[in-house]
Coordinates of C-alpha atoms (C1' of nucleotides) in Angstrom, one line a residue:
Chain A
M245 CA -26.3 -23.9 55.3
G246 CA -24.4 -21.9 52.7
T247 CA -21.6 -23.6 50.8
S248 CA -17.9 -23.5 52.1
F249 CA -15.5 -21.1 50.5
L250 CA -12.9 -22.5 48.5
G251 CA -10.3 -21.4 46.2
R252 CA -7.8 -18.6 45.5
F253 CA -8.8 -15.4 43.8
D254 CA -6.5 -12.1 43.0
Y255 CA -8.1 -8.8 42.8
S256 CA -7.0 -5.3 43.2
I257 CA -8.3 -2.8 45.8
D258 CA -9.4 0.7 44.7
A259 CA -8.7 4.1 46.1
K260 CA -11.8 3.8 48.4
G261 CA -10.6 0.6 50.0
R262 CA -13.0 -1.6 48.3
V263 CA -12.3 -5.3 47.5
N264 CA -14.3 -7.6 45.3
I265 CA -15.9 -10.7 46.7
P266 CA -15.7 -13.5 44.2
A267 CA -19.1 -14.2 42.7
K268 CA -18.7 -17.9 43.6
F269 CA -18.5 -16.8 47.2
R270 CA -21.5 -14.5 47.0
K271 CA -23.7 -17.0 45.6
G272 CA -22.7 -19.5 48.5
L273 CA -23.8 -16.9 51.1
N274 CA -26.3 -17.9 53.6
P275 CA -29.4 -15.6 53.7
E276 CA -28.9 -15.2 57.5
A277 CA -25.6 -13.4 56.7
E278 CA -27.5 -10.7 55.1
E279 CA -24.9 -9.9 52.6
T280 CA -22.6 -8.9 55.5
F281 CA -19.1 -9.9 56.5
V282 CA -17.1 -9.3 59.7
I283 CA -13.5 -8.5 58.9
C284 CA -10.9 -8.8 61.5
R285 CA -7.3 -9.6 62.3
A286 CA -5.9 -13.2 62.0
P287 CA -2.3 -14.8 62.6
S288 CA 0.5 -13.8 60.5
S289 CA -0.9 -10.2 60.2
C290 CA -3.6 -11.0 57.6
L291 CA -7.4 -10.5 57.6
R292 CA -10.2 -12.8 58.0
A293 CA -13.9 -12.2 56.6
Y294 CA -16.6 -14.1 58.2
P295 CA -20.0 -14.1 56.9
M296 CA -22.2 -12.7 59.7
D297 CA -23.8 -16.1 60.5
K298 CA -20.4 -17.7 60.8
W299 CA -19.0 -15.1 62.8
K300 CA -21.4 -15.6 65.7
N301 CA -19.5 -18.8 66.5
R302 CA -16.0 -17.1 66.3
Q303 CA -17.4 -14.5 68.8
L304 CA -18.6 -17.0 71.2
E305 CA -15.2 -18.6 71.5
L306 CA -13.7 -15.0 72.1
D307 CA -16.1 -14.2 74.7
T308 CA -15.4 -17.2 76.6
L309 CA -11.8 -16.2 77.0
A310 CA -10.7 -15.2 80.7
E311 CA -9.5 -11.9 81.3
T312 CA -5.9 -12.9 81.6
P313 CA -3.3 -10.7 80.0
D314 CA -3.2 -13.1 76.8
G315 CA -7.1 -13.3 76.7
L316 CA -7.5 -9.5 77.0
K317 CA -5.0 -9.0 74.3
I318 CA -6.2 -11.3 71.8
K319 CA -9.8 -10.0 72.4
R320 CA -8.5 -6.3 71.9
Q321 CA -6.5 -7.3 69.0
T322 CA -9.3 -8.8 67.4
Y323 CA -12.1 -6.4 68.2
G324 CA -9.6 -3.6 67.7
T325 CA -9.2 -4.2 64.1
L326 CA -12.7 -5.2 63.6
S327 CA -15.3 -3.9 61.0
E328 CA -18.7 -5.0 59.5
S329 CA -19.1 -4.5 56.0
T330 CA -22.0 -5.2 53.8
L331 CA -21.6 -6.0 50.1
D332 CA -22.4 -3.1 47.8
A333 CA -24.4 -3.4 44.6
Q334 CA -21.3 -4.6 42.9
G335 CA -20.5 -7.3 45.5
R336 CA -17.6 -5.6 47.3
V337 CA -16.8 -5.0 51.0
S338 CA -14.5 -2.2 52.1
L339 CA -11.5 -2.3 54.3
T340 CA -10.5 0.2 56.9
Q341 CA -7.2 2.1 57.1
V342 CA -6.3 0.1 60.2
Q343 CA -6.9 -3.1 58.4
M344 CA -4.9 -2.1 55.3
K345 CA -2.1 -1.0 57.3
L346 CA -1.9 -4.1 59.5
A347 CA -2.1 -6.5 56.5
E348 CA 0.3 -4.4 54.3
I349 CA -2.3 -4.1 51.7
T350 CA -1.4 -1.6 49.1
K351 CA -3.0 -2.5 45.5
E352 CA -3.3 -6.2 44.7
V353 CA -5.0 -8.3 47.0
T354 CA -5.6 -12.2 47.3
L355 CA -8.5 -13.9 48.6
V356 CA -8.4 -17.4 50.0
G357 CA -11.4 -19.5 50.8
E358 CA -10.8 -21.5 53.8
G359 CA -14.3 -23.0 54.5
D360 CA -16.1 -21.0 56.9
Y361 CA -14.1 -17.8 56.4
V362 CA -12.0 -16.0 53.6
E363 CA -8.6 -14.7 54.2
I364 CA -7.5 -11.6 52.7
W365 CA -3.8 -11.0 52.0
D366 CA -1.4 -8.6 50.3
T367 CA -0.7 -10.6 47.0
E368 CA 3.0 -10.2 47.2
K369 CA 3.1 -11.0 50.9
F370 CA 1.0 -14.0 50.6
N371 CA 3.1 -15.4 47.7
K372 CA 6.1 -15.2 49.8
Y373 CA 4.3 -16.8 52.8
I374 CA 3.1 -19.9 50.9
G375 CA 6.5 -20.0 49.0
L376 CA 5.6 -19.7 45.5
E377 CA 9.2 -19.6 44.9
P378 CA 10.0 -23.4 44.9
E379 CA 12.4 -24.8 47.6
E380 CA 12.4 -21.8 49.8
D381 CA 9.3 -22.0 51.7
G382 CA 9.4 -24.5 54.5
F383 CA 6.5 -26.2 53.2
D384 CA 8.4 -29.7 53.3
D385 CA 9.8 -28.9 56.6
A386 CA 6.2 -28.0 58.1
H387 CA 4.9 -31.1 56.5
F388 CA 7.6 -33.5 57.8
N389 CA 7.5 -32.1 61.3
I390 CA 3.8 -32.8 61.6
V391 CA 4.2 -36.2 60.2
K392 CA 7.0 -36.8 62.6
S393 CA 5.0 -35.6 65.7
E394 CA 2.1 -37.8 64.7
M395 CA 4.3 -40.8 64.6
E396 CA 5.8 -40.0 68.0
K397 CA 2.4 -40.0 69.6
K398 CA 1.9 -43.6 68.7
Chain B
M257 CA -32.2 -6.9 73.3
G258 CA -30.0 -4.3 71.5
T259 CA -27.3 -5.7 69.1
S260 CA -23.7 -6.0 70.5
F261 CA -21.1 -3.4 69.8
L262 CA -18.6 -4.4 67.1
G263 CA -16.0 -2.4 65.4
R264 CA -13.2 0.0 65.9
F265 CA -13.8 3.8 65.4
D266 CA -11.4 6.6 65.5
Y267 CA -12.4 10.0 66.7
S268 CA -11.2 13.2 68.5
I269 CA -12.0 14.4 71.8
D270 CA -13.0 18.2 71.9
A271 CA -12.0 20.9 74.6
K272 CA -15.1 20.0 76.6
G273 CA -14.2 16.3 76.9
R274 CA -16.8 15.1 74.5
V275 CA -16.4 12.1 72.5
N276 CA -18.6 10.8 69.8
I277 CA -20.5 7.5 70.0
P278 CA -20.6 5.6 66.5
A279 CA -24.1 6.0 64.9
K280 CA -23.9 2.1 64.5
F281 CA -23.7 1.7 68.3
R282 CA -26.3 4.4 69.0
K283 CA -28.6 2.7 66.6
G284 CA -28.1 -0.7 68.5
L285 CA -29.0 0.7 71.9
N286 CA -31.4 -0.8 74.1
P287 CA -34.4 1.6 74.9
E288 CA -34.0 0.5 78.7
A289 CA -30.6 2.2 78.5
E290 CA -32.2 5.5 78.1
E291 CA -29.2 6.8 76.0
T292 CA -27.2 6.6 78.9
F293 CA -23.7 5.1 79.5
V294 CA -21.8 4.1 82.6
I295 CA -18.1 4.8 82.2
C296 CA -15.5 3.4 84.4
R297 CA -11.9 2.0 84.6
A298 CA -10.9 -1.2 83.0
P299 CA -7.7 -3.3 82.9
S300 CA -4.7 -1.7 81.2
S301 CA -5.7 1.7 82.2
C302 CA -8.5 2.1 79.7
L303 CA -12.1 3.1 80.1
R304 CA -15.2 1.1 79.4
A305 CA -18.5 2.5 78.7
Y306 CA -21.6 0.3 79.3
P307 CA -25.1 1.1 78.2
M308 CA -27.1 1.4 81.5
D309 CA -29.1 -1.8 81.0
K310 CA -25.9 -3.7 80.5
W311 CA -24.2 -2.2 83.4
K312 CA -26.6 -3.6 85.9
N313 CA -25.1 -7.1 85.3
R314 CA -21.6 -5.7 85.9
Q315 CA -22.6 -4.1 89.0
L316 CA -24.0 -7.4 90.3
E317 CA -20.6 -8.9 89.7
L318 CA -18.9 -6.3 91.7
D319 CA -21.3 -6.4 94.6
T320 CA -20.6 -10.2 94.9
L321 CA -16.9 -9.4 95.4
A322 CA -15.7 -10.3 99.0
E323 CA -14.3 -7.6 101.1
T324 CA -10.8 -8.8 100.9
P325 CA -8.1 -6.3 100.3
D326 CA -8.2 -7.1 96.7
G327 CA -11.9 -7.0 96.4
L328 CA -12.3 -3.8 98.2
K329 CA -9.6 -2.2 95.9
I330 CA -11.3 -3.3 92.7
K331 CA -14.7 -2.0 93.8
R332 CA -13.2 1.5 94.8
Q333 CA -11.0 1.6 91.7
T334 CA -14.1 1.1 89.6
Y335 CA -16.6 3.3 91.5
G336 CA -13.9 5.9 92.0
T337 CA -13.5 6.6 88.3
L338 CA -17.2 6.1 87.4
S339 CA -19.5 8.4 85.7
E340 CA -22.9 8.3 84.1
S341 CA -23.3 10.3 80.8
T342 CA -26.3 10.7 78.6
L343 CA -26.0 11.1 74.8
D344 CA -26.3 14.8 73.8
A345 CA -28.2 15.8 70.6
Q346 CA -25.2 14.9 68.4
G347 CA -24.6 11.5 70.1
R348 CA -21.7 12.3 72.2
V349 CA -20.9 11.4 75.8
S350 CA -18.4 13.4 77.9
L351 CA -15.5 12.3 80.1
T352 CA -14.3 13.5 83.3
Q353 CA -11.0 14.9 84.1
V354 CA -10.1 11.8 86.1
Q355 CA -11.0 9.6 83.3
M356 CA -8.9 11.3 80.8
K357 CA -6.0 11.4 83.2
L358 CA -6.3 7.7 83.9
A359 CA -6.7 6.7 80.3
E360 CA -3.9 9.1 79.1
I361 CA -6.5 10.7 76.7
T362 CA -5.3 13.8 75.0
K363 CA -6.8 14.6 71.6
E364 CA -7.2 11.2 69.4
V365 CA -9.5 8.6 70.9
T366 CA -10.3 5.0 69.7
L367 CA -13.5 3.4 70.5
V368 CA -13.6 -0.6 70.4
G369 CA -16.8 -2.3 70.4
E370 CA -16.6 -5.5 72.4
G371 CA -19.9 -6.9 72.6
D372 CA -21.7 -5.6 75.7
Y373 CA -19.5 -2.8 76.3
V374 CA -17.3 -0.3 74.4
E375 CA -13.7 0.5 75.3
I376 CA -12.3 3.8 75.1
W377 CA -8.7 4.3 74.6
D378 CA -6.1 7.0 73.6
T379 CA -5.5 6.1 70.1
E380 CA -1.7 6.1 70.0
K381 CA -1.5 4.1 73.4
F382 CA -4.1 1.4 71.7
N383 CA -2.1 1.1 68.8
K384 CA 1.0 0.4 70.6
Y385 CA -1.1 -2.1 72.7
I386 CA -2.3 -4.0 69.9
G387 CA 0.9 -3.7 67.9
L388 CA -0.4 -2.2 64.6
E389 CA 3.2 -2.6 63.3
P390 CA 3.0 -6.1 61.9
E391 CA 5.1 -9.0 63.4
E392 CA 6.1 -7.0 66.5
D393 CA 3.1 -7.4 68.6
G394 CA 2.8 -10.8 70.0
F395 CA -0.5 -11.4 68.4
D396 CA 0.7 -14.8 67.0
D397 CA 2.3 -15.6 70.4
A398 CA -0.9 -14.9 72.4
H399 CA -3.0 -16.7 69.9
F400 CA -0.9 -19.8 69.9
N401 CA -0.5 -19.8 73.6
I402 CA -4.2 -19.9 74.1
V403 CA -4.6 -22.6 71.4
K404 CA -2.0 -24.5 73.3
S405 CA -3.7 -24.2 76.7
E406 CA -6.8 -25.2 75.0
M407 CA -5.2 -28.4 73.9
E408 CA -3.8 -29.2 77.0
K409 CA -7.1 -29.2 78.8
K410 CA -8.1 -32.1 76.7
Chain C
dC65 C1' -28.0 36.7 98.2
dA66 C1' -24.7 37.7 94.4
dC67 C1' -21.2 35.9 91.7
dC68 C1' -19.1 32.6 88.8
dA69 C1' -18.1 28.2 86.7
dT70 C1' -20.0 24.3 84.6
dC71 C1' -23.0 21.8 82.0
dA72 C1' -27.0 20.7 78.9
dC73 C1' -29.1 22.3 75.0
dC74 C1' -28.9 24.4 70.4
dC75 C1' -27.2 25.5 65.8
dA76 C1' -24.0 25.4 61.7
dC77 C1' -20.4 23.5 59.0
dC78 C1' -17.8 20.1 56.6
dA79 C1' -15.9 15.5 55.6
dT80 C1' -17.2 10.8 54.7
dC81 C1' -19.6 7.1 53.2
dA82 C1' -23.4 4.5 51.1
dC83 C1' -25.7 4.4 46.9
dC84 C1' -26.0 5.0 41.9
dC85 C1' -24.5 4.5 37.3
dA86 C1' -21.2 3.6 33.6
dC87 C1' -17.9 1.0 31.4
dA88 C1' -14.5 -2.8 30.3
dA89 C1' -13.1 -7.4 30.4
dT90 C1' -14.0 -11.9 30.7
dA91 C1' -16.8 -16.1 30.4
dA92 C1' -20.9 -18.6 28.6
dC93 C1' -24.0 -19.7 25.2
dC94 C1' -25.8 -20.4 20.7
Chain D
dG280 C1' -17.1 -17.3 16.1
dG281 C1' -20.4 -13.9 17.0
dT282 C1' -23.5 -12.5 20.6
dT283 C1' -25.2 -12.0 25.1
dA284 C1' -24.7 -12.5 30.2
dT285 C1' -21.8 -12.0 34.0
dT286 C1' -18.1 -10.2 36.6
dG287 C1' -14.7 -6.9 38.0
dT288 C1' -13.4 -1.8 38.2
dG289 C1' -13.6 3.2 38.5
dG290 C1' -16.0 7.4 39.7
dG291 C1' -19.9 11.1 40.9
dT292 C1' -23.2 12.7 44.3
dG293 C1' -26.5 13.5 47.9
dA294 C1' -27.5 12.1 52.6
dT295 C1' -25.6 11.1 57.0
dG296 C1' -22.5 11.4 60.6
dG297 C1' -18.8 13.8 63.2
dT298 C1' -16.8 18.3 64.9
dG299 C1' -16.7 22.8 66.9
dG300 C1' -18.6 26.8 69.2
dG301 C1' -22.3 29.8 71.4
dT302 C1' -25.9 30.6 75.0
dG303 C1' -29.0 30.3 78.8
dA304 C1' -30.1 27.2 82.8
dT305 C1' -28.2 25.1 87.1
dG306 C1' -25.6 24.4 91.1
dG307 C1' -21.7 25.5 93.9
dT308 C1' -19.1 29.1 96.4
dG309 C1' -17.8 33.3 99.0

DNA sequence: CACCATCACCCACCATCACCCACAATAACC
DNA sequence: GGTTATTGTGGGTGATGGTGGGTGATGGTG
């Protein structure tokens, strides 16, 4: 099975593009994942790291996409930023230049466990996105929009 | 079986039209492929390289196309840019003039593993296509369009 | 049949990455 | 609170992988 990834962790990326994976996540890894993550692009120009076993499902989804302009683009945008990375002896994965450029990662990195996968963000960018600065982030708007649309369904 | 091709790799093409195939992909090659790729045209004016064994399936698909104007055109556009290329001792394939012209390949080349096949692009062209510059690329739009159309099916 | 261009094969160099070790900082434990 | 285990960070090095060029065989052309 493997446990699900939960929690936020802040690390730094070194000159070789290596980022630490939280010990907690490493311990929860499925043996079938073979210590390997698939890292690719996700919405809002961030990265997602799937342990190998979980990635399989995601790939199945991608492969069923029709070869429409949108379908092709999504596939290429995903595969075109993708890499496989196996944990080194210290429990790190490494990012490619392309991935770092896309996610605007420079030095500080934030990992967010979201169940089956881990998102990798530039720390500053992520803080802005979630609106660590109170009252500026649209959290309330998004929340109330959803509540509202739920109510309209009924 | 052979593993599926995954990941992006950037190389350069030499004066003889030779492009490297990632060591990772070579290792995943099926013995039945006999180190040989079939290279042909794909949507968006790029190239696809199928290992011989996987190509067979693609050819079956093509052969079932009806002889409508569209069907004929697709077949001729595919067969008309096609070449077979066997890996040399350094693990490279070579592209034809026609293929390079079609894909606008000059020097830098990007290979994208997409499961059963590998796409070959001019690096600059590909970066523009996938929108490496964040927030300008329509990734989110395409993503949400697909999610939306999935929801509408249900 | 002679000539020339092209391709397949061979060899040599250099950059990059995977692996290894070493240390610092933190957390856990007694 | 002191000691030990764990976790995160950084850097060196040898093996592997990518690039470029030379040469003889092969096939097309006049």
